[in-house]
Coordinates of C-alpha atoms and ligand atoms in Angstrom, one line a residue:
X1 CA 37.2 -1.3 9.3
X2 CA 37.5 -4.5 11.7
X3 CA 33.3 -6.0 11.6
X4 CA 31.1 -8.9 12.9
X5 CA 27.9 -9.6 11.4
X6 CA 25.8 -11.4 13.0
X7 CA 23.0 -13.1 11.0
X8 CA 25.2 -13.0 7.7
X9 CA 23.7 -15.7 6.2
X10 CA 20.6 -14.7 6.4
X11 CA 18.5 -12.4 3.8
X12 CA 19.8 -9.5 4.8
X13 CA 22.6 -10.5 6.1
X14 CA 24.5 -12.3 2.7
X15 CA 23.8 -8.9 0.9
X16 CA 24.8 -7.2 3.6
X17 CA 28.0 -8.8 3.3
X18 CA 29.1 -8.6 0.2
X19 CA 28.3 -5.0 -0.1
X20 CA 31.2 -4.5 3.1
X21 CA 33.3 -7.0 1.3
X22 CA 33.1 -4.6 -1.9
X23 CA 34.1 -1.5 0.9
X24 CA 37.3 -3.8 1.3
X25 CA 36.0 -4.3 4.9
X26 CA 37.1 -7.3 6.7
X27 CA 34.6 -9.2 8.0
X28 CA 33.6 -12.4 10.6
X29 CA 30.4 -13.3 10.3
X30 CA 28.2 -16.0 13.3
X31 CA 25.1 -17.5 11.9
X32 CA 24.1 -20.9 13.3
X33 CA 21.8 -21.7 10.7
X34 CA 18.7 -21.7 11.9
X35 CA 16.1 -23.8 10.5
X36 CA 13.5 -20.8 10.5
X37 CA 13.6 -21.3 7.0
X38 CA 15.7 -24.3 5.1
X39 CA 19.2 -24.1 6.4
X40 CA 20.3 -25.2 2.5
X41 CA 19.0 -21.7 1.6
X42 CA 21.5 -20.0 4.1
X43 CA 24.2 -22.0 2.7
X44 CA 23.6 -20.9 -0.8
X45 CA 23.1 -17.3 0.6
X46 CA 26.6 -17.4 2.6
X47 CA 28.2 -18.7 -1.1
X48 CA 26.4 -15.9 -2.8
X49 CA 28.1 -13.7 0.0
X50 CA 31.3 -15.6 -0.6
X51 CA 31.4 -14.2 -4.2
X52 CA 32.4 -10.8 -3.3
X53 CA 35.5 -12.0 -1.0
X54 CA 36.6 -14.3 1.8
X55 CA 35.7 -14.0 5.5
X56 CA 35.8 -15.6 8.7
X57 CA 32.8 -17.9 9.4
X58 CA 32.0 -19.2 12.6
X59 CA 28.5 -21.7 12.4
X60 CA 27.6 -21.1 16.9
X61 CA 24.2 -19.5 18.2
X62 CA 24.4 -16.2 20.4
X63 CA 21.8 -17.9 22.8
X64 CA 24.5 -19.0 25.6
X65 CA 27.6 -17.6 26.0
X66 CA 30.0 -20.2 24.0
X67 CA 33.2 -20.0 24.8
X68 CA 33.8 -20.0 20.7
X69 CA 32.0 -17.2 20.2
X70 CA 33.9 -14.8 23.3
X71 CA 37.2 -16.4 21.9
X72 CA 36.3 -14.8 18.3
X73 CA 35.4 -11.2 19.7
X74 CA 38.2 -11.9 22.5
X75 CA 40.7 -12.8 18.7
X76 CA 39.3 -10.3 16.3
X77 CA 39.2 -7.4 17.7
X78 CA 36.4 -5.6 15.8
X79 CA 35.8 -2.0 15.4
X80 CA 32.1 -2.3 14.8
X81 CA 29.6 -5.2 15.2
X82 CA 26.0 -5.3 13.5
X83 CA 23.7 -7.7 15.0
X84 CA 21.0 -9.2 12.6
X85 CA 20.6 -12.9 14.3
X86 CA 17.1 -13.0 15.1
X87 CA 14.2 -15.4 14.8
X88 CA 12.0 -12.6 12.3
X89 CA 8.7 -12.2 11.5
X90 CA 5.5 -11.7 13.4
X91 CA 3.0 -15.4 12.7
X92 CA 5.7 -17.6 13.9
X93 CA 6.0 -15.3 17.4
X94 CA 2.2 -15.8 18.7
X95 CA 3.0 -19.6 18.3
X96 CA 5.9 -19.7 19.5
X97 CA 6.9 -16.9 21.5
X98 CA 9.7 -18.1 24.5
X99 CA 11.7 -18.4 21.4
X100 CA 12.0 -15.2 20.2
X101 CA 12.5 -14.2 24.1
X102 CA 15.8 -16.4 23.7
X103 CA 16.9 -15.7 19.5
X104 CA 16.0 -11.7 19.8
X105 CA 16.1 -10.5 23.6
X106 CA 19.1 -13.0 25.1
X107 CA 21.1 -13.8 22.0
X108 CA 21.0 -9.8 21.6
X109 CA 22.5 -9.2 25.3
X110 CA 25.5 -12.1 24.9
X111 CA 26.3 -10.1 21.5
X112 CA 25.9 -6.5 24.0
X113 CA 28.3 -8.1 26.2
X114 CA 30.9 -9.7 24.2
X115 CA 31.0 -6.2 22.3
X116 CA 31.5 -4.2 25.3
X117 CA 34.2 -6.7 27.0
X118 CA 36.0 -6.3 23.7
X119 CA 36.6 -2.5 23.8
X120 CA 34.4 -3.0 20.3
X121 CA 33.8 1.0 19.1
X122 CA 30.2 0.9 17.9
X123 CA 27.6 -2.0 17.7
X124 CA 24.3 -1.9 15.1
X125 CA 20.9 -3.5 16.0
X126 CA 18.4 -4.2 13.5
X127 CA 15.6 -3.6 14.6
X128 CA 11.8 -3.4 13.2
X129 CA 9.2 -1.3 12.0
X130 CA 6.8 -3.5 13.9
X131 CA 7.5 -1.6 17.4
X132 CA 5.5 1.5 15.9
X133 CA 2.6 -1.2 16.2
X134 CA -0.9 0.0 14.7
X135 CA 0.1 4.1 14.4
X136 CA -3.1 5.8 12.2
X137 CA -1.9 6.5 8.5
X138 CA 0.8 8.8 8.6
X139 CA 4.3 8.6 8.7
X140 CA 6.0 7.5 11.7
X141 CA 8.9 9.1 14.0
X142 CA 11.1 7.2 15.7
X143 CA 10.6 9.3 18.8
X144 CA 6.7 7.5 18.5
X145 CA 7.4 3.7 19.5
X146 CA 7.0 3.5 23.0
X147 CA 4.5 0.6 23.9
X148 CA 2.2 -0.2 20.9
X149 CA 3.7 -3.5 20.1
X150 CA 0.8 -5.6 19.5
X151 CA 3.0 -8.8 18.4
X152 CA 5.4 -11.0 20.6
X153 CA 8.2 -10.2 18.0
X154 CA 7.0 -6.2 18.0
X155 CA 8.2 -6.8 22.4
X156 CA 11.2 -9.2 21.5
X157 CA 12.3 -6.5 19.1
X158 CA 11.3 -3.1 21.8
X159 CA 13.1 -5.3 24.5
X160 CA 16.2 -6.2 22.8
X161 CA 15.7 -1.7 22.3
X162 CA 16.3 -1.4 25.8
X163 CA 19.1 -3.7 26.1
X164 CA 21.1 -2.3 24.1
X165 CA 20.4 1.5 25.7
X166 CA 21.4 -0.1 28.5
X167 CA 25.1 -1.5 27.5
X168 CA 25.7 1.5 25.6
X169 CA 25.7 3.3 28.7
X170 CA 26.9 0.5 30.8
X171 CA 29.8 0.2 28.7
X172 CA 30.4 3.8 27.0
X173 CA 30.1 1.8 22.9
X174 CA 28.4 3.6 20.6
X175 CA 24.9 2.2 20.1
X176 CA 22.8 2.7 16.5
X177 CA 19.4 1.1 16.4
X178 CA 18.2 0.3 12.8
X179 CA 14.6 0.0 12.1
X180 CA 13.7 -1.8 8.9
X181 CA 10.7 -1.9 6.6
X182 CA 9.4 -4.7 5.3
X183 CA 12.9 -5.4 3.2
X184 CA 12.3 -7.7 0.2
X185 CA 14.5 -8.1 -3.0
X186 CA 16.6 -10.9 -4.8
X187 CA 17.4 -13.9 -1.9
X188 CA 13.7 -12.8 -0.4
X189 CA 13.4 -14.5 3.0
X190 CA 10.3 -17.7 1.8
X191 CA 8.0 -16.5 4.9
X192 CA 7.3 -12.7 3.9
X193 CA 4.4 -12.0 1.5
X194 CA 6.8 -10.7 -1.8
X195 CA 8.6 -14.3 -2.0
X196 CA 5.4 -16.1 -1.2
X197 CA 3.5 -14.8 -3.8
X198 CA 5.9 -14.8 -7.0
X199 CA 7.2 -18.2 -6.2
X200 CA 3.1 -19.3 -6.3
X201 CA 3.2 -17.0 -9.2
X202 CA 5.7 -18.9 -11.2
X203 CA 3.8 -21.9 -10.1
X204 CA 0.6 -21.1 -11.9
X205 CA -1.0 -21.0 -8.3
X206 CA -2.9 -18.4 -6.3
X207 CA -1.8 -15.9 -4.4
X208 CA -3.9 -14.8 -0.9
X209 CA -4.3 -11.5 -0.1
X210 CA -4.5 -10.9 3.9
X211 CA -6.5 -7.9 4.9
X212 CA -7.9 -6.1 2.4
X213 CA -7.1 -2.1 2.5
X214 CA -3.2 -2.5 4.6
X215 CA -0.6 -1.0 3.5
X216 CA 3.3 -1.0 4.4
X217 CA 5.8 1.1 3.9
X218 CA 8.6 -2.0 1.3
X219 CA 12.2 -1.1 1.3
X220 CA 14.4 -2.8 -1.6
X221 CA 17.1 -4.8 -0.4
X222 CA 20.1 -2.9 -1.9
X223 CA 18.2 0.3 -0.2
X224 CA 18.3 -1.5 3.3
X225 CA 22.2 -2.2 3.1
X226 CA 23.0 1.8 1.9
X227 CA 21.2 3.0 4.9
X228 CA 23.0 0.3 7.1
X229 CA 26.5 0.9 5.1
X230 CA 25.8 4.7 6.1
X231 CA 25.3 4.4 9.8
X232 CA 28.6 2.6 9.4
X233 CA 29.6 5.3 8.5
X234 CA 28.7 8.3 9.4
X235 CA 26.1 7.5 12.5
X236 CA 27.5 10.4 15.7
X237 CA 26.9 9.3 19.9
X238 CA 23.4 6.8 20.4
X239 CA 20.6 6.9 17.9
X240 CA 17.4 4.7 16.3
X241 CA 16.7 5.5 12.6
X242 CA 14.4 4.4 10.6
X243 CA 15.0 2.5 7.2
X244 CA 12.2 2.6 5.2
X245 CA 11.5 3.8 1.9
X246 CA 8.5 6.4 3.1
X247 CA 5.5 5.2 0.4
X248 CA 3.4 2.9 1.4
X249 CA 1.9 0.4 -1.0
X250 CA -1.2 -1.1 -0.3
X251 CA -1.7 -4.8 -0.6
X252 CA -4.3 -4.7 -4.1
X253 CA -1.2 -2.4 -5.9
X254 CA 1.8 -5.0 -4.8
X255 CA -1.1 -8.0 -6.6
X256 CA -1.3 -5.4 -9.4
X257 CA 2.5 -4.6 -10.0
X258 CA 2.9 -8.4 -9.6
X259 CA -0.1 -8.9 -12.0
X260 CA 2.1 -7.2 -14.5
X261 CA 4.7 -9.8 -14.5
X262 CA 1.9 -12.8 -14.8
X263 CA -0.8 -11.2 -16.4
X264 CA -3.0 -15.3 -15.1
X265 CA -1.9 -14.3 -11.6
X266 CA -5.3 -15.4 -9.8
X267 CA -5.5 -13.7 -6.6
X268 CA -7.7 -14.9 -3.9
X269 CA -8.8 -12.3 -0.6
X270 CA -8.6 -13.1 3.4
X271 CA -9.0 -11.7 6.5
X272 CA -6.4 -9.7 8.0
X273 CA -4.4 -12.1 10.7
X274 CA -3.7 -11.4 13.9
X275 CA -0.6 -10.0 15.4
X276 CA -0.1 -8.5 11.4
X277 CA -0.4 -4.0 11.5
X278 CA -2.7 -2.1 9.1
X279 CA -0.3 0.3 7.9
X280 CA 3.8 1.1 7.7
X281 CA 4.8 4.2 6.7
X282 CA 8.3 5.6 7.8
X283 CA 9.1 9.4 8.4
X284 CA 13.0 8.7 7.0
X285 CA 13.3 12.6 7.3
X286 CA 16.4 11.9 10.5
X287 CA 18.1 8.8 8.2
X288 CA 18.1 11.2 5.3
X289 CA 19.5 14.1 7.7
X290 CA 22.1 12.3 9.6
X291 CA 23.2 9.3 7.6
X292 CA 22.4 10.9 3.8
X293 CA 20.2 7.8 3.9
X294 CA 18.3 8.0 0.1
X295 CA 15.8 5.4 -1.2
X296 CA 17.1 5.0 -4.7
X297 CA 14.7 2.5 -6.0
X298 CA 10.8 2.8 -6.9
X299 CA 8.2 -0.4 -5.7
X300 CA 7.9 -0.9 -10.0
X301 CA 12.3 -1.6 -10.4
X302 CA 12.2 -3.7 -7.2
X303 CA 9.4 -5.8 -8.1
X304 CA 11.0 -6.0 -11.5
X305 CA 14.4 -6.9 -10.0
X306 CA 12.8 -10.0 -7.5
X307 CA 10.7 -11.2 -10.6
X308 CA 14.1 -11.4 -12.8
X309 CA 16.0 -13.7 -9.9
X310 CA 13.0 -15.5 -8.5
X311 CA 12.5 -17.0 -12.3
X312 CA 16.2 -18.0 -12.3
X313 CA 16.5 -19.1 -8.8
X314 CA 13.1 -21.7 -9.2
X315 CA 13.9 -22.9 -12.7
Ligands
NAD1 P1 16.6 -14.2 7.7 O1 16.0 -14.7 9.1 O2 17.0 -14.1 6.7 O3 18.4 -14.0 8.7 C1 18.9 -14.1 10.2 C2 19.8 -14.8 10.3 O4 20.5 -14.9 11.5 C3 19.7 -16.4 9.9 O5 20.5 -17.0 9.1 C4 19.8 -16.9 11.0 O6 20.4 -18.6 10.8 C5 20.7 -16.4 12.1 N1 20.2 -16.6 13.8 C6 19.3 -16.4 14.0 N2 19.6 -16.6 15.6 C7 20.6 -16.8 16.0 C8 21.5 -17.0 16.6 N3 20.7 -17.2 17.9 N4 22.7 -17.5 16.3 C9 23.0 -17.2 15.3 N5 22.5 -16.8 14.9 C10 21.5 -16.3 14.6 O7 16.1 -12.6 8.4 P2 16.2 -11.0 7.8 O8 15.7 -11.4 7.0 O9 17.8 -11.7 6.9 O10 16.3 -9.9 9.2 C11 17.5 -9.7 9.5 C12 17.4 -8.7 10.5 O11 16.7 -7.5 10.2 C13 16.6 -9.4 11.9 O12 17.1 -8.9 13.0 C14 15.2 -9.0 11.7 O13 14.4 -9.7 12.3 C15 15.3 -7.9 10.9 N6 14.5 -7.5 10.2 C16 14.4 -7.8 8.9 C17 13.2 -7.3 8.2 C18 12.4 -8.0 6.5 O14 12.2 -7.2 6.3 N7 13.5 -8.7 6.2 C19 12.2 -5.6 8.7 C20 12.2 -5.5 10.0 C21 13.5 -6.3 10.2

């Protein structure tokens, strides 16, 4: 297949690009190397992706109806577009909400428009567990998202989902919305908890747990990428899927698992941060049934692999 991946220099994007190349797809990647975390790191992630093969790369932003981006869509004639580009993260969205309106909504509308105008058959959009807001401690099904968001990031993702539905109706392309649940692994995003904890522990610095008693459904990167690949192949019609591991892990268990690798770990505690939710827990019945999605990597195994990678990277 001919596939355009936006945000392909990012954490999930670079792993996805590698996996798609290994499956023999022809790729074009668009990424502006946004400074949310160092662009140098994104260049390294692009190199990591390139180890698996070659692809067209366009360093361009998706915020404007850019001529070069439009030209790439016209020339490349993709069968499928996987739209990952966004500014992620809840905390920054509290101080810079308008950037999220631009990067997570406006850029998505441009991608949907370019896709429709160039007869793309299938568009996939990276949404987030944050659209469920603060639900009680039980697994969330796809239809439980309406109107519960508690951060500008979540609001932007939920708004972008609405544009996805609208443009699928306007242009008739197939639309798949994938809601990711806290993805971690090698090349994990530096602003996220697990990569930050491991970096501190390698440097013998303390880690701070925000919000005792909270839990997250953590998804190992290979499982997340496996879910995206399954959706490219097997998704039918216009659908929304949770891609999580269906196992919430408490913040205390995260600290204990890491302490297994760093016995001298010093753990500090602080209150829950505004905008963060207490609990995430995916019901993945629909993705299992319709995409044959099946997360395989246990939390312990995923952490062991991530620590091993981080130790070699931080050297
Ligand atoms: P990332 O920041 O590593 O990757 C995003 C990439 O998009 C970056 O390389 C950035 O330069 C690029 N980008 C951003 N805005 C752009 C624009 N306007 N034009 C061109 N390029 C642009 O983040 P990630 O963790 O790999 O996340 C990928 C997607 O998955 C995002 O949409 C994110 O919201 C979503 N998501 C991630 C997680 C997670 O746990 N990592 C969870 C839920 C949802």
